[in-house]
Amino acid sequence: MLNMNRTPIQNPYLSSATTSNSGDCINLKGLVRTGQIIAFALIQGVLFITAILAYLTFLSGDGGPANAGPAIPPAEDNLVLVTIGVVACFVGCFASFVVNRLMKGMAIRQFVSTGEEVALPIDESVTMTAEISNLLTNSQTRMIIGMALVEGAAVINAVIMMLDENVIHLMMIAFCLAAMAVQFPTLRKKLDLIESAARASQDRI
């Protein structure tokens, strides 16, 4: 006989600290803390990869890339690699911005469609209903996708940097890191999101 009392599947990006005793509702500060850990890990990954590849490219004295010269002759091919890095950087950042806007709009529209009413202004004592929990969980997913897109662009520049030994790629990586830092989750951002959704819901009524 089938067991109908199975444990529900939970979001792997939400730690046990983010789930409140009310079941589907989440703990706001716990969610923010988990998001910050994930965001820091993504940023740290870019910093580690860049540091290692930059050392091997510019500072290594063991006969590696630093002494062997560029893998690609400095000419038109070099310009192509720089162009690829710059395009990857701006495409990744632009895609991250677009995905963030689209997913945020979809989440707010979904919240509005539920007819949920939340008292304004919003502060840390806001009641965490299932609808607000879904809104915040969506923002967590949105943050991870957005930062991952920019992280990919940064890694592409780090790899190309080893080929042409051009410091322009370090500038592109720094730009990507700034774009990731802008998306770093904070309690204030989550409260502002809830307030935006609440105002949109009231305007519809």
PDB file of C-alpha atoms in Angstrom:
ATOM      1  CA  MET A   1       0.000   0.000   0.000  1.00  0.00           C
ATOM      2  CA  LEU A   2       1.249   3.479  -0.887  1.00  0.00           C
ATOM      3  CA  ASN A   3       2.301   5.744   1.954  1.00  0.00           C
ATOM      4  CA  MET A   4       0.279   8.967   1.556  1.00  0.00           C
ATOM      5  CA  ASN A   5       2.214  10.764   4.324  1.00  0.00           C
ATOM      6  CA  ARG A   6       5.389  11.386   2.415  1.00  0.00           C
ATOM      7  CA  THR A   7       7.610  14.315   3.267  1.00  0.00           C
ATOM      8  CA  PRO A   8       7.052  17.093   0.693  1.00  0.00           C
ATOM      9  CA  ILE A   9       9.896  17.979  -1.670  1.00  0.00           C
ATOM     10  CA  GLN A  10      11.682  21.136  -0.548  1.00  0.00           C
ATOM     11  CA  ASN A  11      13.714  23.721  -2.376  1.00  0.00           C
ATOM     12  CA  PRO A  12      17.393  22.637  -2.092  1.00  0.00           C
ATOM     13  CA  TYR A  13      18.466  26.310  -1.935  1.00  0.00           C
ATOM     14  CA  LEU A  14      16.467  26.894   1.241  1.00  0.00           C
ATOM     15  CA  SER A  15      18.104  25.704   4.441  1.00  0.00           C
ATOM     16  CA  SER A  16      16.087  24.398   7.359  1.00  0.00           C
ATOM     17  CA  ALA A  17      16.577  27.799   8.995  1.00  0.00           C
ATOM     18  CA  THR A  18      14.512  29.466   6.283  1.00  0.00           C
ATOM     19  CA  THR A  19      11.398  27.398   6.939  1.00  0.00           C
ATOM     20  CA  SER A  20       9.088  28.519   9.690  1.00  0.00           C
ATOM     21  CA  ASN A  21       6.840  26.383  11.807  1.00  0.00           C
ATOM     22  CA  SER A  22       3.847  27.311   9.662  1.00  0.00           C
ATOM     23  CA  GLY A  23       4.764  24.793   6.976  1.00  0.00           C
ATOM     24  CA  ASP A  24       4.926  26.463   3.561  1.00  0.00           C
ATOM     25  CA  CYS A  25       5.874  29.881   4.961  1.00  0.00           C
ATOM     26  CA  ILE A  26       9.518  30.852   5.276  1.00  0.00           C
ATOM     27  CA  ASN A  27      11.585  32.847   7.692  1.00  0.00           C
ATOM     28  CA  LEU A  28      12.546  36.157   6.094  1.00  0.00           C
ATOM     29  CA  LYS A  29      15.912  36.625   7.788  1.00  0.00           C
ATOM     30  CA  GLY A  30      16.786  32.972   7.215  1.00  0.00           C
ATOM     31  CA  LEU A  31      16.051  33.317   3.509  1.00  0.00           C
ATOM     32  CA  VAL A  32      18.202  36.449   3.254  1.00  0.00           C
ATOM     33  CA  ARG A  33      21.050  34.732   5.105  1.00  0.00           C
ATOM     34  CA  THR A  34      20.899  31.708   2.794  1.00  0.00           C
ATOM     35  CA  GLY A  35      20.838  33.957  -0.271  1.00  0.00           C
ATOM     36  CA  GLN A  36      23.854  35.871   0.973  1.00  0.00           C
ATOM     37  CA  ILE A  37      25.811  32.635   1.456  1.00  0.00           C
ATOM     38  CA  ILE A  38      24.992  31.513  -2.091  1.00  0.00           C
ATOM     39  CA  ALA A  39      25.823  34.932  -3.552  1.00  0.00           C
ATOM     40  CA  PHE A  40      29.114  35.094  -1.660  1.00  0.00           C
ATOM     41  CA  ALA A  41      30.026  31.613  -2.936  1.00  0.00           C
ATOM     42  CA  LEU A  42      29.396  32.669  -6.550  1.00  0.00           C
ATOM     43  CA  ILE A  43      31.456  35.837  -6.161  1.00  0.00           C
ATOM     44  CA  GLN A  44      34.209  33.957  -4.344  1.00  0.00           C
ATOM     45  CA  GLY A  45      34.345  31.418  -7.173  1.00  0.00           C
ATOM     46  CA  VAL A  46      35.029  34.166  -9.702  1.00  0.00           C
ATOM     47  CA  LEU A  47      37.707  35.703  -7.463  1.00  0.00           C
ATOM     48  CA  PHE A  48      39.493  32.364  -6.952  1.00  0.00           C
ATOM     49  CA  ILE A  49      39.448  31.431 -10.645  1.00  0.00           C
ATOM     50  CA  THR A  50      40.648  34.888 -11.651  1.00  0.00           C
ATOM     51  CA  ALA A  51      43.418  34.908  -9.046  1.00  0.00           C
ATOM     52  CA  ILE A  52      44.716  31.482 -10.084  1.00  0.00           C
ATOM     53  CA  LEU A  53      44.619  32.144 -13.825  1.00  0.00           C
ATOM     54  CA  ALA A  54      46.076  35.644 -13.435  1.00  0.00           C
ATOM     55  CA  TYR A  55      48.962  34.216 -11.424  1.00  0.00           C
ATOM     56  CA  LEU A  56      49.629  31.543 -14.029  1.00  0.00           C
ATOM     57  CA  THR A  57      49.390  34.113 -16.828  1.00  0.00           C
ATOM     58  CA  PHE A  58      51.308  37.117 -15.490  1.00  0.00           C
ATOM     59  CA  LEU A  59      53.357  36.047 -12.464  1.00  0.00           C
ATOM     60  CA  SER A  60      54.279  32.401 -12.930  1.00  0.00           C
ATOM     61  CA  GLY A  61      58.031  31.879 -13.203  1.00  0.00           C
ATOM     62  CA  ASP A  62      58.098  28.155 -13.806  1.00  0.00           C
ATOM     63  CA  GLY A  63      58.229  28.272 -17.572  1.00  0.00           C
ATOM     64  CA  GLY A  64      54.475  28.337 -17.866  1.00  0.00           C
ATOM     65  CA  PRO A  65      52.346  30.814 -19.741  1.00  0.00           C
ATOM     66  CA  ALA A  66      54.205  33.813 -18.292  1.00  0.00           C
ATOM     67  CA  ASN A  67      57.474  32.739 -19.943  1.00  0.00           C
ATOM     68  CA  ALA A  68      56.123  31.009 -23.003  1.00  0.00           C
ATOM     69  CA  GLY A  69      54.496  34.112 -24.481  1.00  0.00           C
ATOM     70  CA  PRO A  70      50.942  34.468 -25.660  1.00  0.00           C
ATOM     71  CA  ALA A  71      49.297  31.336 -27.050  1.00  0.00           C
ATOM     72  CA  ILE A  72      47.826  33.499 -29.826  1.00  0.00           C
ATOM     73  CA  PRO A  73      50.136  35.865 -31.776  1.00  0.00           C
ATOM     74  CA  PRO A  74      49.438  39.538 -30.991  1.00  0.00           C
ATOM     75  CA  ALA A  75      47.639  40.595 -34.144  1.00  0.00           C
ATOM     76  CA  GLU A  76      44.118  40.336 -35.500  1.00  0.00           C
ATOM     77  CA  ASP A  77      43.556  37.095 -33.570  1.00  0.00           C
ATOM     78  CA  ASN A  78      44.385  38.961 -30.377  1.00  0.00           C
ATOM     79  CA  LEU A  79      41.782  41.599 -31.162  1.00  0.00           C
ATOM     80  CA  VAL A  80      39.229  38.872 -31.812  1.00  0.00           C
ATOM     81  CA  LEU A  81      39.807  37.378 -28.366  1.00  0.00           C
ATOM     82  CA  VAL A  82      39.478  40.785 -26.711  1.00  0.00           C
ATOM     83  CA  THR A  83      36.253  41.371 -28.600  1.00  0.00           C
ATOM     84  CA  ILE A  84      34.901  37.992 -27.511  1.00  0.00           C
ATOM     85  CA  GLY A  85      35.679  38.821 -23.893  1.00  0.00           C
ATOM     86  CA  VAL A  86      34.064  42.260 -24.024  1.00  0.00           C
ATOM     87  CA  VAL A  87      30.967  40.935 -25.797  1.00  0.00           C
ATOM     88  CA  ALA A  88      30.663  38.050 -23.342  1.00  0.00           C
ATOM     89  CA  CYS A  89      30.852  40.485 -20.433  1.00  0.00           C
ATOM     90  CA  PHE A  90      28.177  42.850 -21.670  1.00  0.00           C
ATOM     91  CA  VAL A  91      25.902  40.110 -23.018  1.00  0.00           C
ATOM     92  CA  GLY A  92      26.097  38.271 -19.697  1.00  0.00           C
ATOM     93  CA  CYS A  93      25.328  41.413 -17.695  1.00  0.00           C
ATOM     94  CA  PHE A  94      22.516  42.438 -20.052  1.00  0.00           C
ATOM     95  CA  ALA A  95      20.988  38.946 -19.976  1.00  0.00           C
ATOM     96  CA  SER A  96      21.177  38.975 -16.183  1.00  0.00           C
ATOM     97  CA  PHE A  97      19.372  42.329 -16.062  1.00  0.00           C
ATOM     98  CA  VAL A  98      16.654  41.188 -18.486  1.00  0.00           C
ATOM     99  CA  VAL A  99      16.083  37.876 -16.696  1.00  0.00           C
ATOM    100  CA  ASN A 100      15.848  39.684 -13.361  1.00  0.00           C
ATOM    101  CA  ARG A 101      13.276  42.146 -14.669  1.00  0.00           C
ATOM    102  CA  LEU A 102      11.188  39.478 -16.377  1.00  0.00           C
ATOM    103  CA  MET A 103      11.159  37.079 -13.429  1.00  0.00           C
ATOM    104  CA  LYS A 104      10.421  39.890 -10.981  1.00  0.00           C
ATOM    105  CA  GLY A 105       7.493  41.067 -13.089  1.00  0.00           C
ATOM    106  CA  MET A 106       6.126  37.539 -13.390  1.00  0.00           C
ATOM    107  CA  ALA A 107       6.412  36.975  -9.645  1.00  0.00           C
ATOM    108  CA  ILE A 108       4.613  40.233  -8.820  1.00  0.00           C
ATOM    109  CA  ARG A 109       1.832  39.474 -11.316  1.00  0.00           C
ATOM    110  CA  GLN A 110       1.416  36.029  -9.797  1.00  0.00           C
ATOM    111  CA  PHE A 111       1.234  37.592  -6.341  1.00  0.00           C
ATOM    112  CA  VAL A 112      -1.378  40.107  -7.515  1.00  0.00           C
ATOM    113  CA  SER A 113      -3.470  37.336  -9.086  1.00  0.00           C
ATOM    114  CA  THR A 114      -3.855  35.673  -5.672  1.00  0.00           C
ATOM    115  CA  GLY A 115      -5.644  38.735  -4.281  1.00  0.00           C
ATOM    116  CA  GLU A 116      -3.336  38.812  -1.267  1.00  0.00           C
ATOM    117  CA  GLU A 117      -3.629  42.008   0.775  1.00  0.00           C
ATOM    118  CA  VAL A 118      -0.671  43.221   2.818  1.00  0.00           C
ATOM    119  CA  ALA A 119      -0.730  46.231   5.126  1.00  0.00           C
ATOM    120  CA  LEU A 120       1.640  49.056   4.215  1.00  0.00           C
ATOM    121  CA  PRO A 121       4.307  50.108   5.012  1.00  0.00           C
ATOM    122  CA  ILE A 122       6.261  46.848   5.081  1.00  0.00           C
ATOM    123  CA  ASP A 123       8.727  46.096   7.862  1.00  0.00           C
ATOM    124  CA  GLU A 124      10.435  43.067   9.374  1.00  0.00           C
ATOM    125  CA  SER A 125       7.304  42.115  11.327  1.00  0.00           C
ATOM    126  CA  VAL A 126       5.302  41.434   8.144  1.00  0.00           C
ATOM    127  CA  THR A 127       3.230  38.247   8.354  1.00  0.00           C
ATOM    128  CA  MET A 128       4.801  35.592   6.134  1.00  0.00           C
ATOM    129  CA  THR A 129       1.874  34.130   4.212  1.00  0.00           C
ATOM    130  CA  ALA A 130       2.232  31.397   1.597  1.00  0.00           C
ATOM    131  CA  GLU A 131       1.899  33.988  -1.185  1.00  0.00           C
ATOM    132  CA  ILE A 132       4.685  36.156   0.232  1.00  0.00           C
ATOM    133  CA  SER A 133       6.822  33.055   0.712  1.00  0.00           C
ATOM    134  CA  ASN A 134       6.398  32.150  -2.959  1.00  0.00           C
ATOM    135  CA  LEU A 135       7.323  35.707  -3.937  1.00  0.00           C
ATOM    136  CA  LEU A 136      10.522  35.585  -1.897  1.00  0.00           C
ATOM    137  CA  THR A 137      11.458  32.088  -3.059  1.00  0.00           C
ATOM    138  CA  ASN A 138      11.135  33.309  -6.635  1.00  0.00           C
ATOM    139  CA  SER A 139      13.452  36.230  -5.826  1.00  0.00           C
ATOM    140  CA  GLN A 140      16.009  33.743  -4.503  1.00  0.00           C
ATOM    141  CA  THR A 141      15.886  31.747  -7.737  1.00  0.00           C
ATOM    142  CA  ARG A 142      16.059  34.976  -9.747  1.00  0.00           C
ATOM    143  CA  MET A 143      19.168  36.076  -7.882  1.00  0.00           C
ATOM    144  CA  ILE A 144      20.941  32.749  -8.471  1.00  0.00           C
ATOM    145  CA  ILE A 145      20.169  32.714 -12.201  1.00  0.00           C
ATOM    146  CA  GLY A 146      21.142  36.359 -12.628  1.00  0.00           C
ATOM    147  CA  MET A 147      24.462  35.985 -10.833  1.00  0.00           C
ATOM    148  CA  ALA A 148      25.253  32.715 -12.624  1.00  0.00           C
ATOM    149  CA  LEU A 149      24.876  34.414 -16.017  1.00  0.00           C
ATOM    150  CA  VAL A 150      27.380  37.104 -15.022  1.00  0.00           C
ATOM    151  CA  GLU A 151      29.691  34.536 -13.426  1.00  0.00           C
ATOM    152  CA  GLY A 152      29.835  32.656 -16.721  1.00  0.00           C
ATOM    153  CA  ALA A 153      30.873  35.827 -18.543  1.00  0.00           C
ATOM    154  CA  ALA A 154      33.605  36.450 -15.956  1.00  0.00           C
ATOM    155  CA  VAL A 155      34.980  32.915 -16.295  1.00  0.00           C
ATOM    156  CA  ILE A 156      35.045  33.251 -20.095  1.00  0.00           C
ATOM    157  CA  ASN A 157      37.201  36.366 -19.728  1.00  0.00           C
ATOM    158  CA  ALA A 158      39.488  34.625 -17.242  1.00  0.00           C
ATOM    159  CA  VAL A 159      40.100  31.758 -19.671  1.00  0.00           C
ATOM    160  CA  ILE A 160      40.680  34.083 -22.647  1.00  0.00           C
ATOM    161  CA  MET A 161      43.092  36.075 -20.488  1.00  0.00           C
ATOM    162  CA  MET A 162      45.381  33.032 -20.415  1.00  0.00           C
ATOM    163  CA  LEU A 163      45.401  32.930 -24.198  1.00  0.00           C
ATOM    164  CA  ASP A 164      46.182  36.533 -25.067  1.00  0.00           C
ATOM    165  CA  GLU A 165      47.590  37.840 -21.753  1.00  0.00           C
ATOM    166  CA  ASN A 166      45.582  41.043 -22.061  1.00  0.00           C
ATOM    167  CA  VAL A 167      44.710  42.975 -18.885  1.00  0.00           C
ATOM    168  CA  ILE A 168      41.511  44.215 -20.512  1.00  0.00           C
ATOM    169  CA  HIS A 169      39.951  40.932 -19.446  1.00  0.00           C
ATOM    170  CA  LEU A 170      40.678  41.802 -15.820  1.00  0.00           C
ATOM    171  CA  MET A 171      38.669  44.982 -16.330  1.00  0.00           C
ATOM    172  CA  MET A 172      35.797  42.941 -17.765  1.00  0.00           C
ATOM    173  CA  ILE A 173      35.962  40.567 -14.804  1.00  0.00           C
ATOM    174  CA  ALA A 174      35.872  43.531 -12.417  1.00  0.00           C
ATOM    175  CA  PHE A 175      32.795  44.823 -14.243  1.00  0.00           C
ATOM    176  CA  CYS A 176      31.154  41.401 -13.882  1.00  0.00           C
ATOM    177  CA  LEU A 177      31.961  41.328 -10.165  1.00  0.00           C
ATOM    178  CA  ALA A 178      30.331  44.742  -9.779  1.00  0.00           C
ATOM    179  CA  ALA A 179      27.240  43.446 -11.587  1.00  0.00           C
ATOM    180  CA  MET A 180      27.135  40.469  -9.218  1.00  0.00           C
ATOM    181  CA  ALA A 181      27.583  42.686  -6.170  1.00  0.00           C
ATOM    182  CA  VAL A 182      24.585  44.787  -7.219  1.00  0.00           C
ATOM    183  CA  GLN A 183      22.435  41.655  -7.014  1.00  0.00           C
ATOM    184  CA  PHE A 184      23.666  40.704  -3.534  1.00  0.00           C
ATOM    185  CA  PRO A 185      20.533  40.016  -1.445  1.00  0.00           C
ATOM    186  CA  THR A 186      19.729  42.139   1.606  1.00  0.00           C
ATOM    187  CA  LEU A 187      16.807  42.339   3.995  1.00  0.00           C
ATOM    188  CA  ARG A 188      15.937  45.796   2.668  1.00  0.00           C
ATOM    189  CA  LYS A 189      15.678  44.479  -0.896  1.00  0.00           C
ATOM    190  CA  LYS A 190      13.300  41.707   0.194  1.00  0.00           C
ATOM    191  CA  LEU A 191      11.100  44.157   2.098  1.00  0.00           C
ATOM    192  CA  ASP A 192      11.041  46.494  -0.907  1.00  0.00           C
ATOM    193  CA  LEU A 193       9.983  43.576  -3.116  1.00  0.00           C
ATOM    194  CA  ILE A 194       7.103  42.704  -0.805  1.00  0.00           C
ATOM    195  CA  GLU A 195       6.045  46.350  -0.708  1.00  0.00           C
ATOM    196  CA  SER A 196       6.139  46.623  -4.514  1.00  0.00           C
ATOM    197  CA  ALA A 197       3.968  43.532  -4.825  1.00  0.00           C
ATOM    198  CA  ALA A 198       1.581  44.806  -2.141  1.00  0.00           C
ATOM    199  CA  ARG A 199       1.212  48.189  -3.854  1.00  0.00           C
ATOM    200  CA  ALA A 200       0.623  46.485  -7.204  1.00  0.00           C
ATOM    201  CA  SER A 201      -2.071  44.364  -5.589  1.00  0.00           C
ATOM    202  CA  GLN A 202      -3.753  47.432  -4.078  1.00  0.00           C
ATOM    203  CA  ASP A 203      -3.600  49.362  -7.352  1.00  0.00           C
ATOM    204  CA  ARG A 204      -5.386  46.500  -9.080  1.00  0.00           C
ATOM    205  CA  ILE A 205      -8.171  46.631  -6.533  1.00  0.00           C
TER     206      ILE A 205
END
